[in-house]
Tab-separated table of C-alpha atoms in Angstrom:
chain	number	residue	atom	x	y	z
A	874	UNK	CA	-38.176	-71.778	39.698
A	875	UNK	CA	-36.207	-71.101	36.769
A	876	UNK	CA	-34.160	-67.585	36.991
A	877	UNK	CA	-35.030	-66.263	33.711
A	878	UNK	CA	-33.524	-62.961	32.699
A	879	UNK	CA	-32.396	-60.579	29.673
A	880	UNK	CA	-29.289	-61.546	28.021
A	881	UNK	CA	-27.047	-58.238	27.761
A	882	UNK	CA	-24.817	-59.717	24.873
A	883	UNK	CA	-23.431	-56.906	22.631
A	884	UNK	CA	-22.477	-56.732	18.978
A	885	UNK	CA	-19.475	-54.557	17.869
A	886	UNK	CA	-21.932	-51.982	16.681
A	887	UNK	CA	-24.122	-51.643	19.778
A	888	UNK	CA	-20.682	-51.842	21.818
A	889	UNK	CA	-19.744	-48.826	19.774
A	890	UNK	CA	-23.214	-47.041	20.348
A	891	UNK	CA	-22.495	-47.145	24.198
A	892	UNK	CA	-19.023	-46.108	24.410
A	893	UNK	CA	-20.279	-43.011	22.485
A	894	UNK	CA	-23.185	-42.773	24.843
A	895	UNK	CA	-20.443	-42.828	27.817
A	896	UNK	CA	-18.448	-39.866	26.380
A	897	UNK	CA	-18.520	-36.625	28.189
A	898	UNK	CA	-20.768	-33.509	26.130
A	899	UNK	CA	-18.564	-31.434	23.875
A	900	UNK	CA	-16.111	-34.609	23.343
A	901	UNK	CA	-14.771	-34.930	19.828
A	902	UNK	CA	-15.465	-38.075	17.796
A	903	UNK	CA	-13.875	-39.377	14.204
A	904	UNK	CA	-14.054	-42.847	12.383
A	905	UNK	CA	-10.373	-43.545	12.994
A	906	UNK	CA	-10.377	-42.618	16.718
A	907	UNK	CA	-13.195	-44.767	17.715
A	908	UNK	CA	-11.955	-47.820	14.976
A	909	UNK	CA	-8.558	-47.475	17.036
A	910	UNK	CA	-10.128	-47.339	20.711
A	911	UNK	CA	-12.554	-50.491	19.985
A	912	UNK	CA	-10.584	-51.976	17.437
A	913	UNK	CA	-12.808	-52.285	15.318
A	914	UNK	CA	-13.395	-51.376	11.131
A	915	UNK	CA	-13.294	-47.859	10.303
A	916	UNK	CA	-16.936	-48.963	8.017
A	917	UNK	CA	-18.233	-50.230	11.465
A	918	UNK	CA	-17.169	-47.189	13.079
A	919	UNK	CA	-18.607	-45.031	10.410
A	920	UNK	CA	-21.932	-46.835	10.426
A	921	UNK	CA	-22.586	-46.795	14.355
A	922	UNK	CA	-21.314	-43.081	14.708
A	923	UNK	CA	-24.182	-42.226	11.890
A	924	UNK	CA	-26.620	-44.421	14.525
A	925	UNK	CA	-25.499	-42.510	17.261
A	926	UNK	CA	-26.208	-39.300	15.244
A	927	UNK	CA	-29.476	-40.295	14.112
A	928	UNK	CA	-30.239	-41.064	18.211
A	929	UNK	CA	-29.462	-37.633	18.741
A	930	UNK	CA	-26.218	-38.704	20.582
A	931	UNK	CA	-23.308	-36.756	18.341
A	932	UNK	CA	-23.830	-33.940	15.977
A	933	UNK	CA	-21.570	-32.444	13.192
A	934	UNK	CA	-20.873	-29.391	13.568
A	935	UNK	CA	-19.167	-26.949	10.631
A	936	UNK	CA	-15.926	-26.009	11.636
A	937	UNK	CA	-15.400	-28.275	14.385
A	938	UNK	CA	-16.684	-31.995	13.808
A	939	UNK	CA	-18.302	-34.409	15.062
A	940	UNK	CA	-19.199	-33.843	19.019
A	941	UNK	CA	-20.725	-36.057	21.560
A	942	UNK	CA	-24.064	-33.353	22.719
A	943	UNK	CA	-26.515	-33.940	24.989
A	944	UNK	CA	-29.792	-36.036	23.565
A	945	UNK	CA	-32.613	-33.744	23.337
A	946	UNK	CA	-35.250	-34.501	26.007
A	947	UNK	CA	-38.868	-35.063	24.794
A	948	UNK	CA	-40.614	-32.734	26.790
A	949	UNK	CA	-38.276	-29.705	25.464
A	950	UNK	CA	-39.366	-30.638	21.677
A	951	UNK	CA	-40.080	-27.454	20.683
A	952	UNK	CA	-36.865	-25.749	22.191
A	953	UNK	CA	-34.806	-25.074	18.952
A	954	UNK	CA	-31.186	-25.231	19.157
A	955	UNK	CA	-28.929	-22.449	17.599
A	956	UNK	CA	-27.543	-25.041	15.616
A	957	UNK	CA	-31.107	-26.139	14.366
A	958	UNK	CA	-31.605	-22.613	13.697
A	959	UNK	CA	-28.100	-22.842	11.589
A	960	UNK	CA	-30.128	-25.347	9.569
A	961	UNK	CA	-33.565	-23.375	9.121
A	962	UNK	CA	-31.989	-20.150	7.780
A	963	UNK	CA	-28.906	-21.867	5.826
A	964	UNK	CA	-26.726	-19.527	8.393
A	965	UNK	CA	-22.845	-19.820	7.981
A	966	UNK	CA	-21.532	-19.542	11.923
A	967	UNK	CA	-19.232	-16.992	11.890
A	968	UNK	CA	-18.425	-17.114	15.813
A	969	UNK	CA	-19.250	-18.999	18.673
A	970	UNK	CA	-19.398	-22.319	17.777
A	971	UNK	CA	-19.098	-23.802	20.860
A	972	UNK	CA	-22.093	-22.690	21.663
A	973	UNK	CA	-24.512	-23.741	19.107
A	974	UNK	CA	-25.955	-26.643	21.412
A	975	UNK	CA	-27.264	-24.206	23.748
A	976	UNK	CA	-31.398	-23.651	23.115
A	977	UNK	CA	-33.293	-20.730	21.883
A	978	UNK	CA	-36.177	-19.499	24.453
A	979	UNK	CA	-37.215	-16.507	22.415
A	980	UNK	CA	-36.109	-14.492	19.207
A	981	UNK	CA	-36.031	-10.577	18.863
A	982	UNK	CA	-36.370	-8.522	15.691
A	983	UNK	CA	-33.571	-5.677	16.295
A	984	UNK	CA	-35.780	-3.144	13.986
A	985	UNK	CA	-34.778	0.274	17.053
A	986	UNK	CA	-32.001	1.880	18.641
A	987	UNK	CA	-29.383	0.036	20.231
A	988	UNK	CA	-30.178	1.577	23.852
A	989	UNK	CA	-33.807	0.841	23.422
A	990	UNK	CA	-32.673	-2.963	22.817
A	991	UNK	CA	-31.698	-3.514	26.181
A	992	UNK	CA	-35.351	-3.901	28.134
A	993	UNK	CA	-35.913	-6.030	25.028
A	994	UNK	CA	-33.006	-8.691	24.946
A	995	UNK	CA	-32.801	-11.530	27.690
A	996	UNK	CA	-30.269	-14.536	28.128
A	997	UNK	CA	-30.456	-17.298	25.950
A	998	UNK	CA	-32.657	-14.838	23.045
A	999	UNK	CA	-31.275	-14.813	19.455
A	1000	UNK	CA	-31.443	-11.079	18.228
A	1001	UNK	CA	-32.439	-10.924	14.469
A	1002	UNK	CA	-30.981	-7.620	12.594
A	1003	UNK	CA	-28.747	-6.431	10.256
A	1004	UNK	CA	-25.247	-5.739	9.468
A	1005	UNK	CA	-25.657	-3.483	13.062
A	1006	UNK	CA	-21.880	-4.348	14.537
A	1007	UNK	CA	-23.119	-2.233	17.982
A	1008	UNK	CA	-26.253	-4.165	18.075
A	1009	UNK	CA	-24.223	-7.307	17.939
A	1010	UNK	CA	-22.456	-6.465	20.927
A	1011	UNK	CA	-25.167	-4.934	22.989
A	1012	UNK	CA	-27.341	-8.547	22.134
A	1013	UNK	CA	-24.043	-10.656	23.288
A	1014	UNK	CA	-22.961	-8.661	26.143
A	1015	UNK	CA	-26.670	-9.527	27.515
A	1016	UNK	CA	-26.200	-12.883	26.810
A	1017	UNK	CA	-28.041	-13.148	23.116
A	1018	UNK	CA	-26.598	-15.109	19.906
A	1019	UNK	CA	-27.298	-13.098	16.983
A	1020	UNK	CA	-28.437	-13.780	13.603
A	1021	UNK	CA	-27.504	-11.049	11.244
A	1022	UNK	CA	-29.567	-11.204	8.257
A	1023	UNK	CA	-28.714	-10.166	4.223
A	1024	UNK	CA	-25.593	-12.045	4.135
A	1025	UNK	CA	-23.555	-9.726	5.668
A	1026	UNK	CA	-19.898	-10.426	7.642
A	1027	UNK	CA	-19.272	-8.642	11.288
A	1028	UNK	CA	-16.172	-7.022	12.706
A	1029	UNK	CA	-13.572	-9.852	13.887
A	1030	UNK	CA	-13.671	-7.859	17.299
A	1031	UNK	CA	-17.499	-9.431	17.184
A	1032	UNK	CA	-16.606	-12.547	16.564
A	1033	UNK	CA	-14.088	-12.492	19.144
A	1034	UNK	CA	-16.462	-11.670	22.170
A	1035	UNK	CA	-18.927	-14.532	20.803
A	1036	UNK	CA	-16.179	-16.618	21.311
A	1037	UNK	CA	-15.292	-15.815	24.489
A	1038	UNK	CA	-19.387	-15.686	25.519
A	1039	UNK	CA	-20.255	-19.102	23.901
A	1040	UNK	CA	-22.743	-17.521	22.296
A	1041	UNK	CA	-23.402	-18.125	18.273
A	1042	UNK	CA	-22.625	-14.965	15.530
A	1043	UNK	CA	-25.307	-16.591	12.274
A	1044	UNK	CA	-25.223	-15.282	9.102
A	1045	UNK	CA	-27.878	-16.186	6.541
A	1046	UNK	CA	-28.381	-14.414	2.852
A	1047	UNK	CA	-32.301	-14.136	3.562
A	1048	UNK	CA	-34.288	-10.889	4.807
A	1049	UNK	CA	-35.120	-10.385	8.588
A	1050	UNK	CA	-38.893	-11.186	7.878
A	1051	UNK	CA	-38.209	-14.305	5.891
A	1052	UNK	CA	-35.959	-16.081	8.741
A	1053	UNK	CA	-38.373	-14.804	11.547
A	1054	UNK	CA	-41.167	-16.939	9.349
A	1055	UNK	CA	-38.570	-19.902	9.135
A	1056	UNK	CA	-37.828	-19.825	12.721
A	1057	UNK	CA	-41.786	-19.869	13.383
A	1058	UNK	CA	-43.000	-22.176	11.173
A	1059	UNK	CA	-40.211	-24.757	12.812
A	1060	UNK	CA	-41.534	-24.242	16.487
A	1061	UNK	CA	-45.139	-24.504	14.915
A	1062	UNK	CA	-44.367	-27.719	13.459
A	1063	UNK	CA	-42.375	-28.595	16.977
A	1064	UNK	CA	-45.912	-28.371	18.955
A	1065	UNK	CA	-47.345	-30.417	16.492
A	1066	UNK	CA	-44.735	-33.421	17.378
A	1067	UNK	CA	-44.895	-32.354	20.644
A	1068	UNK	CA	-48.730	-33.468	20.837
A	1069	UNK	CA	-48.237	-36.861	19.092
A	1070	UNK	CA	-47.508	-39.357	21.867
A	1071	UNK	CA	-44.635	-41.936	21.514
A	1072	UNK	CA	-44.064	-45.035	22.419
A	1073	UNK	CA	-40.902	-43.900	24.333
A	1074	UNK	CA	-43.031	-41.696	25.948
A	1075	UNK	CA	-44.703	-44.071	27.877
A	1076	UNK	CA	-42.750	-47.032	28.088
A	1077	UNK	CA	-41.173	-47.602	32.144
A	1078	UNK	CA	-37.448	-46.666	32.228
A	1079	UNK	CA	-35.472	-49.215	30.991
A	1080	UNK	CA	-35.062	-52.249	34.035
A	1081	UNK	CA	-35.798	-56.090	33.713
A	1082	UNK	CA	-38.617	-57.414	31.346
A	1083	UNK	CA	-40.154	-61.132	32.328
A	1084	UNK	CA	-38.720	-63.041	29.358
A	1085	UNK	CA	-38.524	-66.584	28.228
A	1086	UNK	CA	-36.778	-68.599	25.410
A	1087	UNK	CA	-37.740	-71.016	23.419
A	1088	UNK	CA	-36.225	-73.853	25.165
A	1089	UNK	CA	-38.098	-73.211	28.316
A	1090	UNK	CA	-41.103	-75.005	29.199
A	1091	UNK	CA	-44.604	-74.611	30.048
A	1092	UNK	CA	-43.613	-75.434	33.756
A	1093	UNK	CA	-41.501	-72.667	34.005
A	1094	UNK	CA	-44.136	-69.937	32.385
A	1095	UNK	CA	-46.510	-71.194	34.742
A	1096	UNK	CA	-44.128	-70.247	37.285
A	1097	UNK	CA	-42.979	-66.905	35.802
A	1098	UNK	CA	-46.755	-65.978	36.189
A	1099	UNK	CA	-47.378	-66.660	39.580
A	1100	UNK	CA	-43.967	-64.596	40.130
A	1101	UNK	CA	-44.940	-61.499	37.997
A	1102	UNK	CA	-48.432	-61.571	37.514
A	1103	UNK	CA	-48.553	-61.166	34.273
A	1104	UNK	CA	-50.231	-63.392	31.469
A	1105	UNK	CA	-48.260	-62.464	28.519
A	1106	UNK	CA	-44.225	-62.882	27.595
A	1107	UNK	CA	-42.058	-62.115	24.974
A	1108	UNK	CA	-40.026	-64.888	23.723
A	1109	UNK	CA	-36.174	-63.988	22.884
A	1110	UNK	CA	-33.231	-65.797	21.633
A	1111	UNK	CA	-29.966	-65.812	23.077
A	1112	UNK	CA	-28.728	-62.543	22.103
A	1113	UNK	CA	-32.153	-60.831	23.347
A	1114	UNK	CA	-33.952	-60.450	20.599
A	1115	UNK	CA	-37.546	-60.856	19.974
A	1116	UNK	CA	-38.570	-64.361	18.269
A	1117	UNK	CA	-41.914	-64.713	19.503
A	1118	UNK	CA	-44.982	-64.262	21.895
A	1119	UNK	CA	-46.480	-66.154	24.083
A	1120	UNK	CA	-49.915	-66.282	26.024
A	1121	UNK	CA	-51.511	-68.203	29.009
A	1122	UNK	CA	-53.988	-69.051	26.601
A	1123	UNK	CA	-51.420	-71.136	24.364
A	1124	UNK	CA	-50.592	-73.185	27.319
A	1125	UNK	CA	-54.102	-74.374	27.898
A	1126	UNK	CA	-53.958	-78.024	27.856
A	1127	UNK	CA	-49.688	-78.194	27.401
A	1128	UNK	CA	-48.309	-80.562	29.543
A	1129	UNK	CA	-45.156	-79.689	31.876
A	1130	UNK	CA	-42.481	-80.547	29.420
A	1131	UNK	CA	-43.715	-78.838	26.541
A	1132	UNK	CA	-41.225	-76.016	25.069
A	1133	UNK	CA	-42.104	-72.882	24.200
A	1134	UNK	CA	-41.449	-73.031	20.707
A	1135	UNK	CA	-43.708	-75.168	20.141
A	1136	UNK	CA	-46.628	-73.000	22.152
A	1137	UNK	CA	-45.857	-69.118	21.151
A	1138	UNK	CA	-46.424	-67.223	18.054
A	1139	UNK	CA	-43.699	-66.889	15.762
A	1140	UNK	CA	-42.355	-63.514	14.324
A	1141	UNK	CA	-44.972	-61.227	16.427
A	1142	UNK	CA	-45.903	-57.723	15.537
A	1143	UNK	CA	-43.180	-55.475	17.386
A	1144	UNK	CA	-42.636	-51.348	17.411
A	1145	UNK	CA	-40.221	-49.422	17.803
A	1146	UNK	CA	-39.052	-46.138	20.384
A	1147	UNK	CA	-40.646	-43.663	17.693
A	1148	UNK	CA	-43.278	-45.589	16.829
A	1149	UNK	CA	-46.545	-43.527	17.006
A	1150	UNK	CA	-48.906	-43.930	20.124
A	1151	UNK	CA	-51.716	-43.871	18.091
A	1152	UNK	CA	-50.103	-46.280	15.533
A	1153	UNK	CA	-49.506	-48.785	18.018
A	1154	UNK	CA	-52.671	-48.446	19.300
A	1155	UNK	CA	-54.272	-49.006	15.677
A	1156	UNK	CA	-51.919	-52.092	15.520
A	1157	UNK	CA	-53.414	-53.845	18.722
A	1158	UNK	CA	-56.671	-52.858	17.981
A	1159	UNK	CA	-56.823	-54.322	14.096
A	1160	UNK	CA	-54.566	-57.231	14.947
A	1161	UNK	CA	-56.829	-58.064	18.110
A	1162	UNK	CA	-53.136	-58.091	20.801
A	1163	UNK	CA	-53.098	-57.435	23.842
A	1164	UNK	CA	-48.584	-57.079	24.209
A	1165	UNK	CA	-46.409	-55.498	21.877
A	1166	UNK	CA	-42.802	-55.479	22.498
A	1167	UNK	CA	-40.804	-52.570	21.619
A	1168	UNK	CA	-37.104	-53.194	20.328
A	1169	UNK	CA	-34.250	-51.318	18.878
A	1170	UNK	CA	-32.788	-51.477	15.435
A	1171	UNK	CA	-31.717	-54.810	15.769
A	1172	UNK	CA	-34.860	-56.546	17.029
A	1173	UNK	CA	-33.568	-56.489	20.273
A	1174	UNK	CA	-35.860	-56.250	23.252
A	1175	UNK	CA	-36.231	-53.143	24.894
A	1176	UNK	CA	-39.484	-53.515	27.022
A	1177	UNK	CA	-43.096	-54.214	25.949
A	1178	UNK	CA	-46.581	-52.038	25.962
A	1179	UNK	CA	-50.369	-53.252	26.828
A	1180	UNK	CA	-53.151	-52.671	24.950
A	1181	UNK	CA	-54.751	-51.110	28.270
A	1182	UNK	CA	-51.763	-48.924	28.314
A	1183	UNK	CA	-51.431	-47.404	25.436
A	1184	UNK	CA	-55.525	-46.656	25.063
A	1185	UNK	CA	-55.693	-45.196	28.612
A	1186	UNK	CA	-53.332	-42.632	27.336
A	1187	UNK	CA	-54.939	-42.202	24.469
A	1188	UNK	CA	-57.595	-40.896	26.163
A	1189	UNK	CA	-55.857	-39.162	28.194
A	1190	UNK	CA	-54.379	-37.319	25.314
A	1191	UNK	CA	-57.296	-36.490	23.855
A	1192	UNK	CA	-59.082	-34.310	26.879
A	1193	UNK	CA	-55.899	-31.948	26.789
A	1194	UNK	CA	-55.975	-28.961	25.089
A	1195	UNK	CA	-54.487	-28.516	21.412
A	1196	UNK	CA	-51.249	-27.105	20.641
A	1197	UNK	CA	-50.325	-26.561	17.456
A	1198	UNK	CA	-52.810	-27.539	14.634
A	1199	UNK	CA	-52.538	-29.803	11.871
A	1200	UNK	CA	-54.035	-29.517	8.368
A	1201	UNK	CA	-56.577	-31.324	9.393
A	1202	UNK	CA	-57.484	-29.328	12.390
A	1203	UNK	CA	-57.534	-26.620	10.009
A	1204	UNK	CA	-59.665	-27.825	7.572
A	1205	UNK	CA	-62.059	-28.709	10.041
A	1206	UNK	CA	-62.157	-25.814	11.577
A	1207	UNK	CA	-64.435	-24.066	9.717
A	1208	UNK	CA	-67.289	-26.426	10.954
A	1209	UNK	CA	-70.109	-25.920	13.575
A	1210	UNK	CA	-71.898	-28.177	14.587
A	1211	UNK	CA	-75.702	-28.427	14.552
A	1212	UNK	CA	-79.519	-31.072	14.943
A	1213	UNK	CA	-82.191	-31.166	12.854
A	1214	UNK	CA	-85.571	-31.614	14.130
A	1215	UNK	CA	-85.548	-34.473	14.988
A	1216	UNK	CA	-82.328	-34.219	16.810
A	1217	UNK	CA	-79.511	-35.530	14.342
A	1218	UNK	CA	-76.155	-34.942	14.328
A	1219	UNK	CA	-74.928	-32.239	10.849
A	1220	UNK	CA	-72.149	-29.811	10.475
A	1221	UNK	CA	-72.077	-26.877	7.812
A	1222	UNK	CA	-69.429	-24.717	7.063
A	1223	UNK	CA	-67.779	-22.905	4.362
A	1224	UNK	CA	-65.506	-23.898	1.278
A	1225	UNK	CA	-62.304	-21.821	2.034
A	1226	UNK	CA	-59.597	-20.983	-0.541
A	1227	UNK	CA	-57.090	-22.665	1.395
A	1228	UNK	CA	-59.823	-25.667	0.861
A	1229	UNK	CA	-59.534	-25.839	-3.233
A	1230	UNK	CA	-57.224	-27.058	-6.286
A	1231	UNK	CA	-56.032	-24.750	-8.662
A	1232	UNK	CA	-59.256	-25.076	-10.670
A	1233	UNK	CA	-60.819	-23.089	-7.860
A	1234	UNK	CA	-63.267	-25.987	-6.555
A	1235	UNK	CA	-62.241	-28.676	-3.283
A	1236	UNK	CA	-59.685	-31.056	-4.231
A	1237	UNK	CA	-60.661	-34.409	-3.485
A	1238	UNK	CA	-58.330	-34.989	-0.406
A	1239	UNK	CA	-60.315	-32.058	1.346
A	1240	UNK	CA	-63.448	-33.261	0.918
A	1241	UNK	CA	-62.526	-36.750	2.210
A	1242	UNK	CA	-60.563	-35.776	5.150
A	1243	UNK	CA	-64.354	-33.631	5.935
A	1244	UNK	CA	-66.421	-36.595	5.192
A	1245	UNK	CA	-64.273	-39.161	7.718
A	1246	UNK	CA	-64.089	-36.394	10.556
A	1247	UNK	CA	-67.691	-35.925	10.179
A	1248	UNK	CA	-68.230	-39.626	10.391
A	1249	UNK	CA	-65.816	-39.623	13.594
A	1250	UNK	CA	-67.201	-36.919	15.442
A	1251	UNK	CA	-70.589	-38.619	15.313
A	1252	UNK	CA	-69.439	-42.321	16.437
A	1253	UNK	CA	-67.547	-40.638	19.239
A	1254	UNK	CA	-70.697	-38.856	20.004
A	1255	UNK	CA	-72.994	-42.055	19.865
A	1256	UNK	CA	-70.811	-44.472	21.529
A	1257	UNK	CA	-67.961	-42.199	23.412
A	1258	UNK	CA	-65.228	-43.625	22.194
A	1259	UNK	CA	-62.599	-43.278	19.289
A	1260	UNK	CA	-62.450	-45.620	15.843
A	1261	UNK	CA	-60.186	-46.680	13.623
A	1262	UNK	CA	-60.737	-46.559	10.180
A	1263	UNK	CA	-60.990	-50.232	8.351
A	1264	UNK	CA	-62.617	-48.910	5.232
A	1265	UNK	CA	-63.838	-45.875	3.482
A	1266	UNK	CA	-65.527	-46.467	0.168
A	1267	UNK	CA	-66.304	-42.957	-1.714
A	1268	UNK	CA	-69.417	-43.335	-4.016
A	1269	UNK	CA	-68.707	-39.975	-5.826
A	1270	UNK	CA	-67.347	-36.323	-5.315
A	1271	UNK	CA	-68.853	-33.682	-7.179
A	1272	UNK	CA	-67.252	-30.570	-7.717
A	1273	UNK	CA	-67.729	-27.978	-5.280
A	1274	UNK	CA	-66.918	-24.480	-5.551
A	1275	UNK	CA	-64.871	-21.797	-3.323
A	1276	UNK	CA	-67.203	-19.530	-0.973
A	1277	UNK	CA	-70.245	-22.536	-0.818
A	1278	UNK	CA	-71.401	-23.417	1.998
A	1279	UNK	CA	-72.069	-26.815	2.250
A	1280	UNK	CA	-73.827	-29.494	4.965
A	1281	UNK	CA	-72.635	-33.204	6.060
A	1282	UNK	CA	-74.826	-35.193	7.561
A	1283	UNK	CA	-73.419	-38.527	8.591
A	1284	UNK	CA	-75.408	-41.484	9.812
A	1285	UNK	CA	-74.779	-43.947	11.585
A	1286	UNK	CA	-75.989	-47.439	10.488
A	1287	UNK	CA	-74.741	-49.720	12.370
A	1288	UNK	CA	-72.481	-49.513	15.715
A	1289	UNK	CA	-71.776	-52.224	18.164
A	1290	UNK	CA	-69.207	-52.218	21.248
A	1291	UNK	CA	-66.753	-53.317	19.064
A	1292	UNK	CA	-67.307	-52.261	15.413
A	1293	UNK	CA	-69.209	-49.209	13.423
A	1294	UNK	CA	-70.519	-48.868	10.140
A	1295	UNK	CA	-70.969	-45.034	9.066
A	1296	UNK	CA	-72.671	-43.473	5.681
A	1297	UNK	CA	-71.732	-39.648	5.457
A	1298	UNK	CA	-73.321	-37.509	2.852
A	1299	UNK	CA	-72.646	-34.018	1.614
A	1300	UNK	CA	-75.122	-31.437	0.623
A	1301	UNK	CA	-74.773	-27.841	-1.544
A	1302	UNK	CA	-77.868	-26.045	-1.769
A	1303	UNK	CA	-79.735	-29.090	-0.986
A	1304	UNK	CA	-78.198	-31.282	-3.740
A	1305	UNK	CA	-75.702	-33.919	-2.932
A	1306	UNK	CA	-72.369	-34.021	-3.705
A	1307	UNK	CA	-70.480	-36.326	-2.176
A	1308	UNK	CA	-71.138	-39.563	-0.453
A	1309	UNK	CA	-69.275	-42.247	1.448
A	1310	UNK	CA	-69.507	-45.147	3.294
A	1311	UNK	CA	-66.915	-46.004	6.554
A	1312	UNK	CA	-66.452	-49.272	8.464
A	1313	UNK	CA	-64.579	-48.910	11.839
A	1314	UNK	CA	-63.514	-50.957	15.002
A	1315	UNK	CA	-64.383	-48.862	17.718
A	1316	UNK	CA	-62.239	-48.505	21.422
A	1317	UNK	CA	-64.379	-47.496	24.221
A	1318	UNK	CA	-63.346	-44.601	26.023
């Protein structure tokens, strides 16, 4: 049997990338320190220290540089960091720097006493208040940062104990109620990323992926698959990156000999780490795959994801409860769901003001985002499953004013294991307004 395995060769970039990712937390990094230490360009330098950065490896800080800090896990997404918060409220750090990687758990609006503070204020809080200098060091004493609002300075005796506590003194020019809004409105928008799945999320820690290259043969595949069970390989290149994909299916009929170049599928369909579960999903379902590989930056292999995979989580994502709503969730809200006599599926709800243009009727992106969920809601309930959208052909879309109340009825006309075919029609006072046809390929649950 042929020992087939990954090929770890390195560029200078990716050698750069995990020196950085070897560096201690809180370890400085410039351009001319890490061009000296792996002799390398100060431009290649540059370029993979802006990599790392965008990984979430090293983060510039004002004041002190660039700083190796610890990659933000996924499952603490919608933990903000002081010096996220820096970012939100266009703060100017006045003390405590070194602190600014540590994570907010809460946030505390210092509008009473400074005594009355106390049952208030916890470890790892940020207090929000004024140019208060006592509240400042009650809320660091107990282990707060602070985040003083209207642009105002603090004492240098303040800044000194934030200092010595680690803890962040912020400044920012807005009002207490406009940063508390800021601050929300970025954890709301944190739960919503926290709900969408990625493929990182799901993909086994990184360890040895059954590969072949193009100059192996059918032989050998048939003996990688008796080995690893599997039906399916990427094909790489000598420097591990992804040049094609190949299937038992191809080898039906290939003699021994026969190389793999000339049996896989050139230039396959690959995704990347932050690649969208539900986009990948979409991908394998349109494209009719059953194996997408995942790879880095530089088409390099990382590991690979099956169709069965990535639906079963898909599922599994959709029977857990919401966190966080999207626009869509919003708009959708509004919408109960009802049968006419003889038993078929409508909704009817009410045009909203967060629902129109400024002409005061529905803009046309509302009512199409209604007239697809409608259309989904009732293949799901037909056939139990999810679809993605091929096609959506709007006949027309009437005007429709604030405060109506309007019905959809969709229908479905066609549906099969694999594929739908939806009309979805929308009534005011019993005259339509809107109408649209949807084709879908449908994934059983």
């Amino acid at each position: 049997m042929t020992n087939i395995s990954q090929d770890d060769s390195l560029t200078k970039h990716e050698q750069i990338l995990r020196y950085i990712e070897s560096l201690k937390v809180g370890n400085k990094i410039s351009v001319r320190k890490i061009a000296k230490d792996m002799e390398v360009s100060e431009g290649t330098a540059y370029r993979a220290i802006k990599e790392a950065e965008n990984q979430g490896l090293v983060s510039t800080k004002e004041r002190i540089g660039t700083v190796r800090v610890e990659k933000k896990q996924r499952n603490n997404i919608d933990k903000l960091t002081f010096a996220e918060v820096v970012n939100i409220v266009d703060g100017v750090v006045l003390g405590g720097a070194q602190g600014l990687e540590k994570t907010l758990n809460k946030f505390v609006i210092g509008a009473m006493q400074e005594e009355a503070m106390i049952r208030y204020i916890e470890e790892g809080n940020l207090l929000i208040v004024g140019n208060r200098e006592k509240a400042h060091i009650f809320a660091l004493q107990l282990g707060a940062a602070v985040l003083i609002t209207g642009g105002f300075d603090t004492s240098d005796e303040v800044k000194l104990l934030a200092n010595k506590m680690g803890l962040p003194i912020i400044s920012s020019s807005y009002d207490t109620f406009t940063v508390a809004s800021m601050i929300n409105r970025a954890i709301y928008d944190r739960l919503i990323k926290k709900k969408i799945m990625l493929v990182e999320d799901i993909l086994p820690s990184r360890g040895q992926v059954s590969t072949l290259k193009s100059s192996h043969t059918a032989q050998d595949m048939r003996e990688l698959i008796e080995s690893s069970g599997h039906s399916r390989f990427p094909v790489v290149d000598e420097w591990n990156r992804v040049v094609g994909v190949v299937t038992s299916k191809d080898m039906l009929g290939a003699p021994a000999e026969q190389t793999i170049d000339k049996l896989m599928t050139r230039n396959p369909l690959t995704v990347y780490m932050q690649t969208s579960l539900a986009s990948a999903a979409h991908l394998m379902v349109w494209e009719g795959i059953e194996l997408l590989p995942v790879v880095d930056a530089n088409r390099k292999l990382i590991g690979v994801i099956s169709r069965k995979d990535v639906l079963k989580v898909m599922q599994y994502v959709q029977r857990q409860p919401q966190v966080g709503e999207t626009f869509e969730d919003l708009i959708w809200a509004g919408f109960e769901e009802y049968r006419d006599e003889e038993g078929r599926l409508y909704f009817r709800g009410t045009v909203t003001p967060q629902m129109t243009n400024h002409l005061g009727s529905v803009s046309a992106g509302v009512l199409t985002t209604l007239l697809k969920q409608s259309a989904v809601r009732a293949v799901h309930e037909s056939k139990k499953g999810d679809m993605v959208i091929d096609n959506m052909s709007t006949y027309f879309l009437h005007p429709v004013q604030i405060e109506s109340q309007i019905e959809i009825r969709p229908q479905i006309i066609e549906i099969s294991r694999k594929f739908g075919k939806v009309d979805v029609e929308m009534f005011y006072n019993g005259q339509i307004v809107a109408k649209a046809m949807l084709t879908a390929q449908v994934f059983d649950q």
